[in-house]
Backbone as numpy.savetxt, mean C-alpha at the origin, in Angstrom:
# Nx Ny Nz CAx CAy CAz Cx Cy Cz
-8.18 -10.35 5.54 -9.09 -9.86 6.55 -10.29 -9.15 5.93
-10.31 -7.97 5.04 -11.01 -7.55 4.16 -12.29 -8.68 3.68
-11.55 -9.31 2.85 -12.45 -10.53 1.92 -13.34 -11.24 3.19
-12.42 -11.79 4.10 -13.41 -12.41 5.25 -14.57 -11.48 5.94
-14.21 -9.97 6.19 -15.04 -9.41 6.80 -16.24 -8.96 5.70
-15.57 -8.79 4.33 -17.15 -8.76 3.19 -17.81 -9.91 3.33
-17.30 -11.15 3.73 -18.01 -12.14 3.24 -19.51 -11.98 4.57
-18.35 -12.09 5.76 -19.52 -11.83 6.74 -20.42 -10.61 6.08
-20.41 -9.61 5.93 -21.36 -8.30 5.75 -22.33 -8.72 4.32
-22.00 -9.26 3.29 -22.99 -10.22 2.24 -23.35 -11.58 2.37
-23.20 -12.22 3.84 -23.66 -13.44 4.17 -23.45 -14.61 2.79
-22.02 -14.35 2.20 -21.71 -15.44 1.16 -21.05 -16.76 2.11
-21.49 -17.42 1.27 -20.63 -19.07 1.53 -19.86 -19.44 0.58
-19.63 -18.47 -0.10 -18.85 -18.94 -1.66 -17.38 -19.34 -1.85
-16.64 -20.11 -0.51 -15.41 -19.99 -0.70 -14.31 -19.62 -2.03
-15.21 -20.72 -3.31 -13.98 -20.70 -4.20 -14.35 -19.26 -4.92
-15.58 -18.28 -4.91 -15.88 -16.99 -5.66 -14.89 -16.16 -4.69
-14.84 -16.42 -3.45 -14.53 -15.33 -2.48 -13.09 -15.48 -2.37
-12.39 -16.62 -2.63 -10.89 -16.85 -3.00 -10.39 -16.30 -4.46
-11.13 -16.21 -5.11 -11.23 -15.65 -6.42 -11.26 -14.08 -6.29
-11.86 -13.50 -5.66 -12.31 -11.91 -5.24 -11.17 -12.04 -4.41
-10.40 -12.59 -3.38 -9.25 -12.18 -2.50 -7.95 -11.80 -3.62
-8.12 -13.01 -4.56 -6.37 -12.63 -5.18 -6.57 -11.48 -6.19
-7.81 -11.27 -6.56 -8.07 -10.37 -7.80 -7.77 -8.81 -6.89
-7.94 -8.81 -5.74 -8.21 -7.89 -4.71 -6.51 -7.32 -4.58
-5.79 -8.45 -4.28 -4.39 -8.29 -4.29 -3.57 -7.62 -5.34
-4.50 -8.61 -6.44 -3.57 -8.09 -8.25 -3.54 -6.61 -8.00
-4.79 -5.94 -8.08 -5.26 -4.73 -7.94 -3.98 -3.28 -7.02
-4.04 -4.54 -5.88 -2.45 -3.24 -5.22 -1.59 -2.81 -5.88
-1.16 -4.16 -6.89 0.33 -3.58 -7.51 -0.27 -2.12 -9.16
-1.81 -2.89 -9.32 -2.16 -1.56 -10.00 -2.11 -0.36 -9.64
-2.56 -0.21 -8.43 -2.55 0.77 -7.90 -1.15 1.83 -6.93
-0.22 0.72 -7.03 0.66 1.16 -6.80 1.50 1.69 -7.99
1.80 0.92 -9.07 1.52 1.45 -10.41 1.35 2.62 -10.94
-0.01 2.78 -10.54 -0.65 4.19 -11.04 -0.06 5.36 -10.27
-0.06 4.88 -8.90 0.62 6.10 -8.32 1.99 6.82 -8.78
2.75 5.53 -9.07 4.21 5.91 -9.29 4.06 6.25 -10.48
3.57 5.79 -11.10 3.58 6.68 -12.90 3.12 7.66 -12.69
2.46 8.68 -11.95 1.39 9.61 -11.91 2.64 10.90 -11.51
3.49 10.48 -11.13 5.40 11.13 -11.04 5.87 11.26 -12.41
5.74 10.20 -13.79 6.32 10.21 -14.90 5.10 11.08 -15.58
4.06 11.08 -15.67 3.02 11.80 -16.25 2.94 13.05 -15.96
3.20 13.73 -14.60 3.47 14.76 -14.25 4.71 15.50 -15.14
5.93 14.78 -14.79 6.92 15.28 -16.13 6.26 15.44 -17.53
6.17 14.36 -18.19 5.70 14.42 -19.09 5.13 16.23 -19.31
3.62 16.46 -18.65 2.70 17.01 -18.73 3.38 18.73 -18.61
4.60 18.82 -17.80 5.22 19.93 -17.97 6.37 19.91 -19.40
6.65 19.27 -19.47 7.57 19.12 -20.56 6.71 19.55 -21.73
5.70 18.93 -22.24 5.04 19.50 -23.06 4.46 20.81 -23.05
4.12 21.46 -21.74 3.51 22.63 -21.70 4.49 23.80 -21.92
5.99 23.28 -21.66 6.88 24.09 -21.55 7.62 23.94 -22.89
7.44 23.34 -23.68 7.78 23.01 -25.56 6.57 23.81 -26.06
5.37 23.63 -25.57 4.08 24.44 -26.51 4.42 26.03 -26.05
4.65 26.46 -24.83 5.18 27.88 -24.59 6.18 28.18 -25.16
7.54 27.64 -25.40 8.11 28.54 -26.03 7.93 28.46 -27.77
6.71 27.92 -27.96 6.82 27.51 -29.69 5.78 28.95 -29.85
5.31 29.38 -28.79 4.28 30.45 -29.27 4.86 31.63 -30.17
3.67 32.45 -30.53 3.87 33.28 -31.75 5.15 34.60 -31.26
4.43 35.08 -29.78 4.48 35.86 -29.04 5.11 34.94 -27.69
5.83 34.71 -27.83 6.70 33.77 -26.47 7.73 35.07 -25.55
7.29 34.85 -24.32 8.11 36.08 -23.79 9.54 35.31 -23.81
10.30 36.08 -23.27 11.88 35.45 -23.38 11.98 34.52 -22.43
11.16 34.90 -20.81 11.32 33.66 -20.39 10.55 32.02 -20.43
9.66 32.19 -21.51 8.32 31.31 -22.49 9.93 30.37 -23.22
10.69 31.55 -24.46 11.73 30.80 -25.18 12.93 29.76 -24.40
13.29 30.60 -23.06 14.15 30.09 -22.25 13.67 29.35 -20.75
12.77 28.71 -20.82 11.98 28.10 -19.36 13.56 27.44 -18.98
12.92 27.85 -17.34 13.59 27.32 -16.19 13.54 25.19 -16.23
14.50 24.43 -16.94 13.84 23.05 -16.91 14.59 22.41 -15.69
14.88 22.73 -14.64 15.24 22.41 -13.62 14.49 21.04 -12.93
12.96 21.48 -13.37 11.88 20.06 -12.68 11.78 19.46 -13.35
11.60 19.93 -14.86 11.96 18.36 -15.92 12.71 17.76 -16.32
14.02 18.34 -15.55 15.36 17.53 -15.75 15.61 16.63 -14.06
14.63 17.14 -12.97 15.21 16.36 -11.98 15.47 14.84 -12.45
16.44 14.00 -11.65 16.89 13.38 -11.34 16.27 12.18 -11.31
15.07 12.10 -10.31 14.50 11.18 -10.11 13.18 10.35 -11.03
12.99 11.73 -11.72 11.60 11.68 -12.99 12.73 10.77 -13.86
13.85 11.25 -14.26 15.23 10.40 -14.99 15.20 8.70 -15.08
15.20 8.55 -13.73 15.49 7.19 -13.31 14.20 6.50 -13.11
13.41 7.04 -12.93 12.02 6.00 -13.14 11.66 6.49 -14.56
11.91 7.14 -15.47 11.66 7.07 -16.82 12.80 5.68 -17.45
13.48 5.50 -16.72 14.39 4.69 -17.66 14.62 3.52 -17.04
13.85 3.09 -16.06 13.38 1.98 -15.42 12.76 0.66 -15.66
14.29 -0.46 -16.19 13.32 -1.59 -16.75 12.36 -1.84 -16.20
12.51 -2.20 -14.85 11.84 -3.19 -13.79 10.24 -2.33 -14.44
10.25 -0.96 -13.65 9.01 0.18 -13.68 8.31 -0.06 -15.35
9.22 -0.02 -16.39 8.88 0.20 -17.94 7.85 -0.98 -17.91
8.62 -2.57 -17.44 7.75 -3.66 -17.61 6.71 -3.72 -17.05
6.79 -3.47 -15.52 5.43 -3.19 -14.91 4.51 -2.93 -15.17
4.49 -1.57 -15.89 3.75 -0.73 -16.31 2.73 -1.38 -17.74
3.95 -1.92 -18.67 3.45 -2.43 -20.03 2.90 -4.13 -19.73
2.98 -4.35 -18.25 2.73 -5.90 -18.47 1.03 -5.88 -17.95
1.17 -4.41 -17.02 -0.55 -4.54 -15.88 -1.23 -3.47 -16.78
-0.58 -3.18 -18.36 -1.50 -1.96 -19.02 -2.17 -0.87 -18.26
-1.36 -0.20 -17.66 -1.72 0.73 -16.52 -1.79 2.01 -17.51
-3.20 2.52 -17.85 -3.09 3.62 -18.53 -4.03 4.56 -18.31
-4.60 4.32 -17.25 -5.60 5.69 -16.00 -5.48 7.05 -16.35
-3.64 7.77 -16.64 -3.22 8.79 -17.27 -3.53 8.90 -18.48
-3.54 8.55 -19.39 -3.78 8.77 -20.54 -5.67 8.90 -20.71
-6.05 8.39 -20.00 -7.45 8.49 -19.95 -8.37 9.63 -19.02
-7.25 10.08 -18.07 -7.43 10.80 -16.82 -6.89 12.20 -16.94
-6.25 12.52 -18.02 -5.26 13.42 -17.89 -5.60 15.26 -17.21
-6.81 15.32 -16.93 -7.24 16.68 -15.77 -6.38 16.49 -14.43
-6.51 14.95 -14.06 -6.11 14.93 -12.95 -4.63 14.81 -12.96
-3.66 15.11 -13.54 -2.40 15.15 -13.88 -2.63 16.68 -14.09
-2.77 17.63 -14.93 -2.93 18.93 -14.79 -3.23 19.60 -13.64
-4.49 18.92 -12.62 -4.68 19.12 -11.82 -3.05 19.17 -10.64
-2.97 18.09 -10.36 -1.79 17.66 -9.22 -0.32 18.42 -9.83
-0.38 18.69 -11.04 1.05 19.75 -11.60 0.78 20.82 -11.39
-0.62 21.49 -11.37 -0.82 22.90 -10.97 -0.77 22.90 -8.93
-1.01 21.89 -8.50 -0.59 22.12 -7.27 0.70 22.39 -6.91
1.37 21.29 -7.42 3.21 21.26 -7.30 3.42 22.83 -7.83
2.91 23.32 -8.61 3.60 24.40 -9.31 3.31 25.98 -8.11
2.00 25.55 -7.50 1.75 26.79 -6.40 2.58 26.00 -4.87
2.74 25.12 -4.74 3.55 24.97 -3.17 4.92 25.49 -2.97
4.96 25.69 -1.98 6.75 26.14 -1.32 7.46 25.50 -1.69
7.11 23.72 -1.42 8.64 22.76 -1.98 9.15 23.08 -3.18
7.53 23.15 -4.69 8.42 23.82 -5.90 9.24 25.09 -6.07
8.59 26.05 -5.63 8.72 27.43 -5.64 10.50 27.82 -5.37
10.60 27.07 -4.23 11.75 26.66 -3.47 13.08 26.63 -3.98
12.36 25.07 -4.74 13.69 24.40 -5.49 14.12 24.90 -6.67
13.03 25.17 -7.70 12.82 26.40 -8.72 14.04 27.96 -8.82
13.66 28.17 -7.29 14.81 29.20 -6.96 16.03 29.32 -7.53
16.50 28.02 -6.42 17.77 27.61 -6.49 18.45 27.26 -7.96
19.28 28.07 -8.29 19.99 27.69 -9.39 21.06 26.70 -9.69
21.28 25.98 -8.47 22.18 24.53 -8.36 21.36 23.67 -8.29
21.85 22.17 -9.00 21.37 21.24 -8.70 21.60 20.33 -8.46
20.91 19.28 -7.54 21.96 17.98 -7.04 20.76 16.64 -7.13
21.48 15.49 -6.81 20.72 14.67 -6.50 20.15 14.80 -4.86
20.48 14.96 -4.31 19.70 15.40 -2.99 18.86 15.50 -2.89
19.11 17.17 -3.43 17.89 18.44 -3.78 16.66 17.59 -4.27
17.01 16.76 -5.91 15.69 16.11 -6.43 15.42 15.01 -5.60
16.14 14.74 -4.77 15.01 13.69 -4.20 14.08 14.51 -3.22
14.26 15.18 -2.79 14.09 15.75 -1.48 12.96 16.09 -1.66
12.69 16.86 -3.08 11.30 17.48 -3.86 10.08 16.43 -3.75
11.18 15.88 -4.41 10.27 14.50 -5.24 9.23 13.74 -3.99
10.16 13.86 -3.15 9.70 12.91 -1.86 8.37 14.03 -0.73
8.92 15.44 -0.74 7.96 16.39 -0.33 6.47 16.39 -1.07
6.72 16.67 -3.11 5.85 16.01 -3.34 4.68 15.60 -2.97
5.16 14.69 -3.22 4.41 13.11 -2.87 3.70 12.98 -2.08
4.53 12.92 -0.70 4.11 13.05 0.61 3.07 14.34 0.83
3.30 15.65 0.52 2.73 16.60 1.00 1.61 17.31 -0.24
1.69 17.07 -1.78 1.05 18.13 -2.43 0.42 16.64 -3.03
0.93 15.39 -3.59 0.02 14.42 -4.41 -0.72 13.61 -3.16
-0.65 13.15 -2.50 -1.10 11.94 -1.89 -2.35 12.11 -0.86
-2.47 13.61 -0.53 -3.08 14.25 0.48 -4.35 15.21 -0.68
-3.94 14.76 -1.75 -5.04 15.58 -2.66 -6.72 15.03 -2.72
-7.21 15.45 -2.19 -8.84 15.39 -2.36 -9.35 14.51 -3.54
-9.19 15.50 -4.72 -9.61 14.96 -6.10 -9.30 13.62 -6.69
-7.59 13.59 -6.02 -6.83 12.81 -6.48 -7.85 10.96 -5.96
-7.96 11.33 -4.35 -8.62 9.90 -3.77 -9.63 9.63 -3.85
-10.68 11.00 -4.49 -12.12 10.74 -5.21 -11.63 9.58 -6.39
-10.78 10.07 -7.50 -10.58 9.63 -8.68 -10.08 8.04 -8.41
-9.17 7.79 -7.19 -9.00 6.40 -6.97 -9.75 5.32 -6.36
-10.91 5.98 -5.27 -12.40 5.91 -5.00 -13.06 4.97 -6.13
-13.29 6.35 -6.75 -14.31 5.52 -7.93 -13.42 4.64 -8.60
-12.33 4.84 -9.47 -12.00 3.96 -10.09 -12.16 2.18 -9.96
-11.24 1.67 -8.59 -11.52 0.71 -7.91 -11.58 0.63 -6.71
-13.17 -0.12 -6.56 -13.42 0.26 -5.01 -12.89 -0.50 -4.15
-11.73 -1.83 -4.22 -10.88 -2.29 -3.44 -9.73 -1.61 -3.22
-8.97 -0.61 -3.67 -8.42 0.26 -3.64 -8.35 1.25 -2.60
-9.65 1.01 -1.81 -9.73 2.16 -0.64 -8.78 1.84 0.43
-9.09 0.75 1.05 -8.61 0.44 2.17 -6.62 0.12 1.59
-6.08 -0.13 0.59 -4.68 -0.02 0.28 -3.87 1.00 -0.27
-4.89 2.02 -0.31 -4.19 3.30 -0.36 -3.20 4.06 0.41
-3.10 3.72 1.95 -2.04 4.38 2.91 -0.82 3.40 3.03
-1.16 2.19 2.57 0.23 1.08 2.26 0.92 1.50 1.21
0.23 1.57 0.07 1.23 1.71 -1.12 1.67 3.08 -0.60
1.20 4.31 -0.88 1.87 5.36 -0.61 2.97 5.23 0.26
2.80 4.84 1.49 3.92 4.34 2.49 5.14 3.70 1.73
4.82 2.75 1.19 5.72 1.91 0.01 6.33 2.87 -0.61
5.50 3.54 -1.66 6.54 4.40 -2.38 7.53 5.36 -1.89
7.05 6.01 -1.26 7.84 7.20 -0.28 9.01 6.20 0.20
8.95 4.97 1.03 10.20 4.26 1.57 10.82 4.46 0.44
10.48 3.58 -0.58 11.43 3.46 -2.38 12.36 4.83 -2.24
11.55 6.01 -2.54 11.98 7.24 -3.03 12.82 7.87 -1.77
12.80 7.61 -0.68 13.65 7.92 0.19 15.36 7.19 -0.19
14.34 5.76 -0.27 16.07 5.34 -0.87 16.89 5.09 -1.96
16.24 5.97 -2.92 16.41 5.87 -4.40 18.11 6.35 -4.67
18.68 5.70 -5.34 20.19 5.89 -5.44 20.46 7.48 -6.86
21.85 7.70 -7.26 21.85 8.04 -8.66 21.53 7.60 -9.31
21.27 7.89 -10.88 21.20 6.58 -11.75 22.04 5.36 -11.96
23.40 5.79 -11.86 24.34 4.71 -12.34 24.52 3.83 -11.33
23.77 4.26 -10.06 23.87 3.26 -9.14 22.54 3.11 -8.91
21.56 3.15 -10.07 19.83 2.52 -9.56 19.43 1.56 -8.76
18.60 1.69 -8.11 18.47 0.16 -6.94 16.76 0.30 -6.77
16.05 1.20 -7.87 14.89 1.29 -7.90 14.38 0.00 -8.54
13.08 -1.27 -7.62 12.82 -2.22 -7.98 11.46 -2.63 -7.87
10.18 -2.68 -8.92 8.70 -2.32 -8.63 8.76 -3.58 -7.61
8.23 -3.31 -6.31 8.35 -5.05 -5.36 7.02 -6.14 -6.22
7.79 -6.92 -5.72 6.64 -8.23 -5.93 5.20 -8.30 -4.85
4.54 -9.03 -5.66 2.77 -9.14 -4.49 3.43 -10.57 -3.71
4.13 -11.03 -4.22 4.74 -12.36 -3.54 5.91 -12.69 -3.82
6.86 -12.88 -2.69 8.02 -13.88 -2.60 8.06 -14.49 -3.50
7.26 -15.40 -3.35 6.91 -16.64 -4.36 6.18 -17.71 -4.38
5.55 -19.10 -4.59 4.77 -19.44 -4.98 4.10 -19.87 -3.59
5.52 -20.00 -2.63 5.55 -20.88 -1.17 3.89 -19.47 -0.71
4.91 -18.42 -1.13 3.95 -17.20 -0.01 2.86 -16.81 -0.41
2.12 -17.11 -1.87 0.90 -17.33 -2.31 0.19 -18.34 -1.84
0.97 -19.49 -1.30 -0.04 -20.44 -0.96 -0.44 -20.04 0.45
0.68 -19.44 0.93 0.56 -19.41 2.65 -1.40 -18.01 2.23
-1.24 -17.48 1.50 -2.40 -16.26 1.41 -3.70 -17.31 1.36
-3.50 -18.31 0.64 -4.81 -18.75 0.46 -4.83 -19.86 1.45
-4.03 -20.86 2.25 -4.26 -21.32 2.86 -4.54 -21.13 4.56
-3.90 -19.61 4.74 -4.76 -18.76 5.74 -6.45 -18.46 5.90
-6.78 -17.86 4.48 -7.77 -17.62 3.66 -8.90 -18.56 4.34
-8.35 -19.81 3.86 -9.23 -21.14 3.72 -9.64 -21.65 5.35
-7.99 -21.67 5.44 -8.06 -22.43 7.00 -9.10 -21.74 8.38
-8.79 -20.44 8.15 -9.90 -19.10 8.60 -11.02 -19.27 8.62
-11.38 -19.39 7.30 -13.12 -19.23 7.20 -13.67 -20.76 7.37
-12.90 -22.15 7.30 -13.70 -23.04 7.18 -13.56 -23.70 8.55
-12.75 -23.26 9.35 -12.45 -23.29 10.70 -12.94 -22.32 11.55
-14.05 -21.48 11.65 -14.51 -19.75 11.91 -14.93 -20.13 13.38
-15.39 -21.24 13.72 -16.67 -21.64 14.80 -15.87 -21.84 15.75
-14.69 -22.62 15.20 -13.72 -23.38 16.12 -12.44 -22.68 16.77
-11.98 -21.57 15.91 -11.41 -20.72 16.37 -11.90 -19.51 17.06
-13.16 -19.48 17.02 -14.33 -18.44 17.63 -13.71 -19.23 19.30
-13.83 -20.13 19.50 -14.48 -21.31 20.80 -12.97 -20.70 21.27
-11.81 -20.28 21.14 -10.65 -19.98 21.56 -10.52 -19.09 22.50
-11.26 -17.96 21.62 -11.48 -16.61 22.47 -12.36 -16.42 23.65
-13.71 -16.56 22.90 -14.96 -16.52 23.76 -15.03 -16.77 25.37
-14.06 -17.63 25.64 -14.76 -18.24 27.07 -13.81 -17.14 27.69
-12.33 -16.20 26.71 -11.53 -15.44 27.62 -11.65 -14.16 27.50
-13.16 -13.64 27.39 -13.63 -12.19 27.26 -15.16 -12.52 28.20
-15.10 -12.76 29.50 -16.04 -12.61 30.52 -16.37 -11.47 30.27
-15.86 -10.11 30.42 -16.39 -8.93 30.16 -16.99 -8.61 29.36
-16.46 -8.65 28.23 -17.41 -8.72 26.89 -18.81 -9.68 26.60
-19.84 -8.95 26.66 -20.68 -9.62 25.35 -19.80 -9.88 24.10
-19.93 -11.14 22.99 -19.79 -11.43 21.98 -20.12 -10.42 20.87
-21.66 -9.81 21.30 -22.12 -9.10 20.52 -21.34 -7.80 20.15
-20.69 -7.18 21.45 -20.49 -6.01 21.50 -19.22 -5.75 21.11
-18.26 -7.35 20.62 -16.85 -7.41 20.08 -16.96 -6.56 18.48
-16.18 -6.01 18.43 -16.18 -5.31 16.87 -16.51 -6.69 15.57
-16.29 -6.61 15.02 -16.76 -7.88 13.92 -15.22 -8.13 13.36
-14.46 -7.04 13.39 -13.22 -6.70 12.29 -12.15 -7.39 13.57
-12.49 -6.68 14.87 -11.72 -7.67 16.01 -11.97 -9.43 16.17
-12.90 -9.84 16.10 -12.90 -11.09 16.07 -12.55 -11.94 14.54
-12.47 -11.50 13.34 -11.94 -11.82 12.52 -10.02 -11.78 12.51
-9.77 -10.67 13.14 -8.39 -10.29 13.50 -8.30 -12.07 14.43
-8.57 -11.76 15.63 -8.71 -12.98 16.64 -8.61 -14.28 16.04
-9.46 -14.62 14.91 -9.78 -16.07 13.97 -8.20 -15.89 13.74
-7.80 -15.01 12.59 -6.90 -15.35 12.10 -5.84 -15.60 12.74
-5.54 -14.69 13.87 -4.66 -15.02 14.84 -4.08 -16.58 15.16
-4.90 -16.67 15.78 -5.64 -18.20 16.50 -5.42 -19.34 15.09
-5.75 -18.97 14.00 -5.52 -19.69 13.13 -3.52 -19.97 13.05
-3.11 -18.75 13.02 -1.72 -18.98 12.51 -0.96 -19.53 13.69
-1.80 -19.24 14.96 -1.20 -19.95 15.77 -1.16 -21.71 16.14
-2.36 -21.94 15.75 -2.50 -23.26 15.68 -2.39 -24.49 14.18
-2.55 -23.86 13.27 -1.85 -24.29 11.94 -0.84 -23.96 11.06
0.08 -22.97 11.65 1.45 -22.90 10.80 2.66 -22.54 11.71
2.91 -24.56 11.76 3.62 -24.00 13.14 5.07 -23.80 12.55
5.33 -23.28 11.29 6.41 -22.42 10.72 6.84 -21.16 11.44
5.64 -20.29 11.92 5.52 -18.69 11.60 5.39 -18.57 13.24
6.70 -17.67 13.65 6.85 -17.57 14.99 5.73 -17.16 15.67
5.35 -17.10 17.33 4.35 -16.20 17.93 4.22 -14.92 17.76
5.86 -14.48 17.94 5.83 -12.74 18.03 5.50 -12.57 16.67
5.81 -12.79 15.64 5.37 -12.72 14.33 3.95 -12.32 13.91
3.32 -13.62 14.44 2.20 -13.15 14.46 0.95 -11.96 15.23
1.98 -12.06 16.35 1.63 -11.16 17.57 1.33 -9.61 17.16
2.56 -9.58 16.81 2.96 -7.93 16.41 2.20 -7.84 14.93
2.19 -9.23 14.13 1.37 -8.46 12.43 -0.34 -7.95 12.76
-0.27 -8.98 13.89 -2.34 -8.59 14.21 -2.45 -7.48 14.91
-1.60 -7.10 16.17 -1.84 -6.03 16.67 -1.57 -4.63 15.81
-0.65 -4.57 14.35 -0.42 -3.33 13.73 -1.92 -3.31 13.39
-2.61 -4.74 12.45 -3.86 -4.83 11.52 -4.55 -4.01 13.26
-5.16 -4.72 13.68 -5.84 -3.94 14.99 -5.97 -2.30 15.29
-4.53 -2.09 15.21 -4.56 -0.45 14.83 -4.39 0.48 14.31
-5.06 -0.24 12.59 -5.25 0.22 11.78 -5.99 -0.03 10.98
-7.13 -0.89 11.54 -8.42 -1.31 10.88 -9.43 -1.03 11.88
-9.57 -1.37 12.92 -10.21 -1.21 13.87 -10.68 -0.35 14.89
-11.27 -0.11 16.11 -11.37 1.11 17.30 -9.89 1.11 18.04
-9.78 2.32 18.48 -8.98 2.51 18.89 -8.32 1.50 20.38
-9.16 0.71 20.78 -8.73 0.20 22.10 -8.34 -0.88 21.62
-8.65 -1.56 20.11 -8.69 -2.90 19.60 -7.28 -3.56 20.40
-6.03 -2.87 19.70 -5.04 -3.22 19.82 -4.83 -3.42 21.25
-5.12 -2.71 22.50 -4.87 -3.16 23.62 -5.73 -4.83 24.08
-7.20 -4.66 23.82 -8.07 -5.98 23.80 -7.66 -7.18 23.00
-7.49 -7.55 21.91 -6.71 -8.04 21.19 -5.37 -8.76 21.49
-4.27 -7.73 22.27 -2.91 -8.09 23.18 -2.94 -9.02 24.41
-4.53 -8.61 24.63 -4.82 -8.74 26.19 -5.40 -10.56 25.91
-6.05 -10.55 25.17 -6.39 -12.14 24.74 -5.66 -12.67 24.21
-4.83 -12.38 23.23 -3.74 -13.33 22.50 -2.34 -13.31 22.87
-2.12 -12.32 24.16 -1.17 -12.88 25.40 -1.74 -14.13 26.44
-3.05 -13.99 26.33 -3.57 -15.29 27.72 -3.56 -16.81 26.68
-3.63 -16.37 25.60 -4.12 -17.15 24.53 -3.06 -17.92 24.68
-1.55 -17.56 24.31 -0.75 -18.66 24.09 -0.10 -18.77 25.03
-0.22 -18.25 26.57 0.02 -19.40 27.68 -0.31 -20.57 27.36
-2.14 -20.58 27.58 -2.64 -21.70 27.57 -3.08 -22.23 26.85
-2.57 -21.95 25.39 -2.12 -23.05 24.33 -0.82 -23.87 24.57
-0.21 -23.12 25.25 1.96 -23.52 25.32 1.29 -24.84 26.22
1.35 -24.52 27.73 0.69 -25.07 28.59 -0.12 -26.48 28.26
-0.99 -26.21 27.24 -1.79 -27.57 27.11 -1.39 -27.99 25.72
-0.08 -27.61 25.39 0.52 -28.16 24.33 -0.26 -28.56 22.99
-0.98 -27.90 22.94 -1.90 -27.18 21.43 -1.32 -26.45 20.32
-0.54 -25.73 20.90 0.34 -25.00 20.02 1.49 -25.53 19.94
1.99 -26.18 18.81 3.19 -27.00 18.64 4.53 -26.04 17.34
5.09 -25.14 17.90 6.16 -24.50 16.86 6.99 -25.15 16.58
7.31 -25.56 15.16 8.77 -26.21 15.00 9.53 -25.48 14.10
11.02 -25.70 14.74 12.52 -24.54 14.47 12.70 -24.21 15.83
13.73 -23.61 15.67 14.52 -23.52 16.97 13.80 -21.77 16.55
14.10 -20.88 18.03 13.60 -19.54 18.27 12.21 -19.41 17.88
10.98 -20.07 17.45 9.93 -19.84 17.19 8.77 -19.76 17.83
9.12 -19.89 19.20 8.39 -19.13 20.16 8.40 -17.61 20.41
């Protein structure tokens, strides 16, 4: 949706550059998802060392010699340090932002180190796996992900990155909610694809979309009397194309399927009414596709 709606806003015709810019666009998530989750191992890291250079001092107070390592022993820093799946990831997409970035790791450890969740857990002189997830996941959610500096720094870095920033985070937090002990790890970096079937389905959406734009336009149009054309959002009628597309060329991929994936995109790309306007046409839509037998699903339940 993205790639289609740049293409409209730079008036390109470049299918095979702009299919080229879609998957490079994609690669980029799992970087960035990547970076995030290492930005958890770098954080360790970054105390571990600060807390080896304190007690090596000349003048080390006793509690400098004896630090509290409660946060650099959690649990969960453990198991994604020792994480094939994560190790390969990491060494295969050369993800090394931290090592180049490292303020902003000082930065986001001096936050953790002033919030309640640390302060908290710090306290407590027991420890469990629970407890570290519980941190880990507060964290995340509440002191890294919500950091200012932090989404400047991912901003600039890569500017396709903006708009997949509240997915991955979402992603990780699910992971870390369900992260096991170690000996029972079930931590697994996900794939950008199933597999080769569901890469093609990306680009042959892609394709079928934009080189079909006029014709799947002609779907909607005559069933928004109310609307001027003009006054449709740009990001809603691209939503609409694609719609309309999956409905009429993959007659694999159920209605509700598609129903429910456009209306989430709708309200969460778009104005706030999208998702009701949107429902309201691509409920009339596949009556009278069913009806004039245009829309042909094959499998059983795929209506």
């Amino acid at each position: 949706m993205q790639t289609i709606y740049a293409m409209h806003q730079n008036g390109s015709d470049n299918l095979e550059k702009e299919e080229k810019f879609l998957f490079y666009s994609i690669d980029n998530i799992q970087d960035l998802y990547l970076t995030m989750i290492s930005s958890l191992l770098e954080i360790c890291k970054k105390e571990t060392q600060f807390l080896h250079l304190s007690s090596q001092k000349h003048l080390a107070t006793p509690a400098e010699r004896q630090p509290n390592e409660k946060f650099i022993k959690n649990s969960i820093f453990q198991i994604l340090a020792e994480n094939n799946s994560l190790s390969i990831a990491l060494e295969t997409r050369k993800i090394d932002a931290w090592h180049l970035h490292e303020d902003y790791i000082l930065l986001l450890l001096n936050a953790i180190k002033e919030s309640s969740f640390y302060q908290k857990y710090m306290s407590n002189p027991e420890q469990s796996f629970e407890e570290d997830r519980e941190l880990i996941i507060d964290l995340f959610t509440e002191v890294i992900v919500p950091n200012e500096k932090l989404y400047e720094f991912l901003e600039d870095d890569k500017l396709t990155w903006i708009d997949d920033i509240p997915m991955v985070n979402t992603q990780i937090i699910k992971q870390l909610k369900a992260m096991k002990p170690i000996e029972n790890d079930n931590f697994r970096v996900p794939k950008l694809y199933k597999d080769n079937e569901d890469r093609d389905f990306v680009k042959d959406l892609f394709r079928k979309t934009v080189l079909n734009e006029a014709a799947l336009a002609k779907e909607f149009v005559d069933k928004t009397p109310n609307w001027d054309s003009d006054r449709i959002a740009e990001v809603d009628t691209i939503i609409l194309k694609m719609a309309i597309c999956e409905f009429l060329k993959f007659p694999s991929i159920p209605v509700k399927v598609t129903l429910n994936e456009y209306l989430e995109l709708a309200k969460e790309y778009s104005t706030p009414k999208s998702s009701i306007f949107i429902n309201g046409i691509l409920d009339n839509l596949v009556k009278e596709l069913e009806s004039s037998k245009k829309m042909i699903k094959a499998g059983r339940g795929l209506m």
